[in-house]
Short mmCIF file of C-alpha atoms in Angstrom, two decimals:
data_model
loop_
_atom_site.label_atom_id
_atom_site.label_comp_id
_atom_site.label_asym_id
_atom_site.label_seq_id
_atom_site.Cartn_x
_atom_site.Cartn_y
_atom_site.Cartn_z
CA MET L 256 -1.25 70.08 -32.10
CA ILE L 257 -0.51 68.37 -35.44
CA GLN L 258 2.56 70.87 -35.90
CA ARG L 259 4.63 69.90 -33.53
CA ILE L 260 6.95 66.78 -34.94
CA GLN L 261 6.41 64.74 -31.55
CA THR L 262 2.67 64.87 -32.67
CA LEU L 263 3.94 62.73 -35.85
CA PHE L 264 5.95 60.42 -33.96
CA LEU L 265 3.34 59.99 -31.51
CA LEU L 266 0.67 58.18 -34.35
CA VAL L 267 3.42 56.80 -35.99
CA ALA L 268 3.98 54.73 -32.62
CA ALA L 269 -0.09 54.47 -32.18
CA ILE L 270 -0.47 53.36 -35.59
CA ALA L 271 2.93 50.61 -35.61
CA GLY L 272 0.91 49.55 -32.10
CA GLY L 273 -2.12 49.27 -34.01
CA ALA L 274 -0.72 47.51 -36.56
CA MET L 275 1.14 44.82 -34.51
CA GLY L 276 -2.21 43.23 -33.82
CA TYR L 277 -3.61 42.63 -37.57
CA PHE L 278 -0.09 40.82 -38.56
CA ASN L 279 1.77 37.57 -38.08
CA LEU L 280 5.22 37.64 -35.86
CA TRP L 281 6.05 34.40 -35.61
CA LYS L 282 6.15 31.36 -38.18
CA ALA L 283 7.23 27.75 -37.49
CA LYS L 284 7.43 24.37 -39.99
CA ILE L 285 6.78 22.10 -37.65
CA SER L 286 7.09 17.99 -38.36
CA LYS L 287 4.82 15.34 -36.34
CA GLY L 288 6.17 12.32 -38.26
CA THR L 289 5.69 12.55 -41.91
CA VAL L 290 3.02 15.45 -41.55
CA ILE L 291 4.70 18.96 -41.76
CA SER L 292 2.34 21.99 -40.87
CA GLU L 293 3.21 25.66 -40.29
CA GLU L 294 2.08 27.19 -37.14
CA TYR L 295 1.96 31.16 -36.47
CA PHE L 296 2.65 33.32 -33.37
CA ASN L 297 0.53 36.81 -33.43
CA ALA L 298 -0.32 39.83 -30.52
CA THR L 299 -3.65 37.98 -30.45
CA SER L 300 -2.50 34.46 -29.56
CA SER L 301 -1.68 36.21 -25.98
CA TYR L 302 -3.90 38.27 -23.90
CA LEU L 303 -1.07 39.58 -22.27
CA ILE L 304 0.79 40.36 -25.08
CA PHE L 305 -2.64 41.72 -26.64
CA THR L 306 -3.81 44.13 -23.26
CA ALA L 307 -0.19 45.56 -23.32
CA LEU L 308 0.11 46.62 -27.12
CA MET L 309 -3.18 48.14 -26.58
CA VAL L 310 -2.37 49.91 -23.50
CA THR L 311 0.63 51.24 -25.64
CA THR L 312 -0.95 52.13 -28.89
CA LEU L 313 -3.97 54.20 -26.63
CA LEU L 314 -0.94 55.97 -24.37
CA SER L 315 0.65 56.63 -27.27
CA LEU L 316 -2.80 58.36 -28.54
CA VAL L 317 -3.77 60.36 -25.28
CA CYS L 318 -0.34 61.78 -25.08
CA VAL L 319 -1.06 63.22 -28.77
CA PHE L 320 -3.74 65.35 -27.22
CA LEU L 321 -1.71 66.13 -23.85
CA TYR L 322 0.21 68.81 -25.56
CA LYS L 323 -1.15 71.58 -23.30
CA ASN L 324 0.46 69.79 -20.23
CA ARG L 325 3.80 68.98 -21.14
CA LYS L 326 5.21 67.53 -18.11
CA LEU L 327 2.80 64.81 -17.70
CA GLN L 328 2.96 64.51 -21.71
CA PHE L 329 6.88 63.37 -21.26
CA ARG L 330 6.27 61.56 -18.33
CA LEU L 331 3.50 59.06 -20.12
CA THR L 332 5.84 58.77 -23.30
CA VAL L 333 8.77 58.01 -21.09
CA LEU L 334 6.15 55.52 -19.72
CA ASN L 335 5.06 54.63 -23.07
CA ILE L 336 8.89 54.00 -24.02
CA LEU L 337 8.89 51.39 -21.26
CA LEU L 338 5.87 49.61 -21.67
CA ALA L 339 6.84 49.05 -25.42
CA ILE L 340 10.23 47.42 -24.67
CA GLY L 341 8.12 45.41 -22.54
CA VAL L 342 5.98 44.45 -25.06
CA LEU L 343 8.92 43.87 -27.08
CA VAL L 344 10.22 41.60 -24.28
CA LEU L 345 6.82 39.67 -23.26
CA ILE L 346 6.78 38.21 -27.56
CA TYR L 347 10.38 36.96 -27.34
CA PHE L 348 9.41 35.05 -24.04
CA LYS L 349 5.95 34.17 -25.53
CA VAL L 350 7.13 32.99 -28.52
CA GLN L 351 9.84 30.76 -26.87
CA ASP L 352 6.80 29.68 -24.88
CA ASN L 353 5.25 28.83 -27.68
CA ALA L 354 8.55 26.77 -29.33
CA ASN L 355 8.71 24.67 -26.34
CA SER L 356 5.23 23.42 -25.73
CA ILE L 357 5.36 22.89 -29.75
CA VAL L 358 8.03 20.49 -28.85
CA ASN L 359 7.08 18.98 -25.75
CA SER L 360 3.33 18.27 -27.82
CA GLY L 361 6.24 15.76 -29.91
CA GLY L 362 6.84 18.00 -32.82
CA THR L 363 10.15 18.85 -34.51
CA ILE L 364 10.62 22.63 -35.24
CA VAL L 365 12.06 22.38 -39.22
CA GLN L 366 12.24 26.12 -39.21
CA ALA L 367 11.55 29.08 -37.75
CA SER L 368 11.75 32.90 -37.79
CA PHE L 369 10.54 36.13 -36.62
CA LEU L 370 8.82 37.98 -39.27
CA LEU L 371 9.01 41.55 -40.35
CA PRO L 372 6.05 42.57 -37.98
CA ALA L 373 7.94 41.50 -34.79
CA PHE L 374 9.71 44.52 -34.93
CA LEU L 375 7.44 47.17 -34.94
CA PRO L 376 7.99 47.77 -31.23
CA VAL L 377 11.35 48.74 -31.96
CA VAL L 378 9.72 51.67 -34.22
CA MET L 379 7.28 52.03 -31.52
CA VAL L 380 10.36 52.70 -29.25
CA VAL L 381 12.24 54.90 -31.63
CA CYS L 382 9.75 57.18 -32.05
CA LEU L 383 8.62 57.43 -28.54
CA PHE L 384 11.86 58.36 -27.27
CA LEU L 385 12.00 61.06 -30.92
CA ALA L 386 8.73 61.97 -29.31
CA ALA L 387 10.47 62.00 -25.46
CA ARG L 388 13.13 64.47 -26.85
CA GLY L 389 10.96 67.16 -28.86
CA ILE L 390 8.69 67.22 -25.95
CA TYR L 391 11.71 67.60 -23.60
CA LYS L 392 12.97 70.47 -25.98
CA ASP L 393 9.52 72.22 -26.08
CA GLU L 394 9.57 72.18 -22.23
CA LYS L 395 13.57 73.35 -22.22
CA LEU L 396 12.28 76.37 -24.78
CA ILE L 397 8.93 77.60 -22.74
CA LYS L 398 11.09 77.65 -19.52
CA SER L 399 13.81 79.91 -21.09
CA LEU L 400 11.19 82.53 -22.46
CA ASP L 401 9.50 82.74 -19.01
CA ARG L 402 12.72 83.74 -17.58
CA LEU L 403 13.21 86.05 -20.05
CA ARG L 404 10.01 88.28 -18.82
#
């Protein structure tokens, strides 16, 4: 049901997850002798990150349509929060791994920085947390109404 605020939060989380697949997450200027080049890292650079990202995106979309089963929707949203945190950690470790492989291949990293889309998993975690909170409030309201009957 689109009129519920948690549905909008789940959709924003899904959009943020889908958008991460299209943007670069990390940029480095590399110096090999006198040649300076740039290297980028994105979600498609690692199958593990891309797979985990698509699972979190699809799980967010599935949770949108589980509005009749709020308990399952809440559990899957909490699971999705943990997966989004895992994606954030995976990005950090894979970028470190990429930087280490650059240094081991004889290059020197002159400048490196995370780009703005690398923080989209944080947006996902916040939106999923707010969605879970809304689902919990709905479930609590329904239980209190059932007691009054």
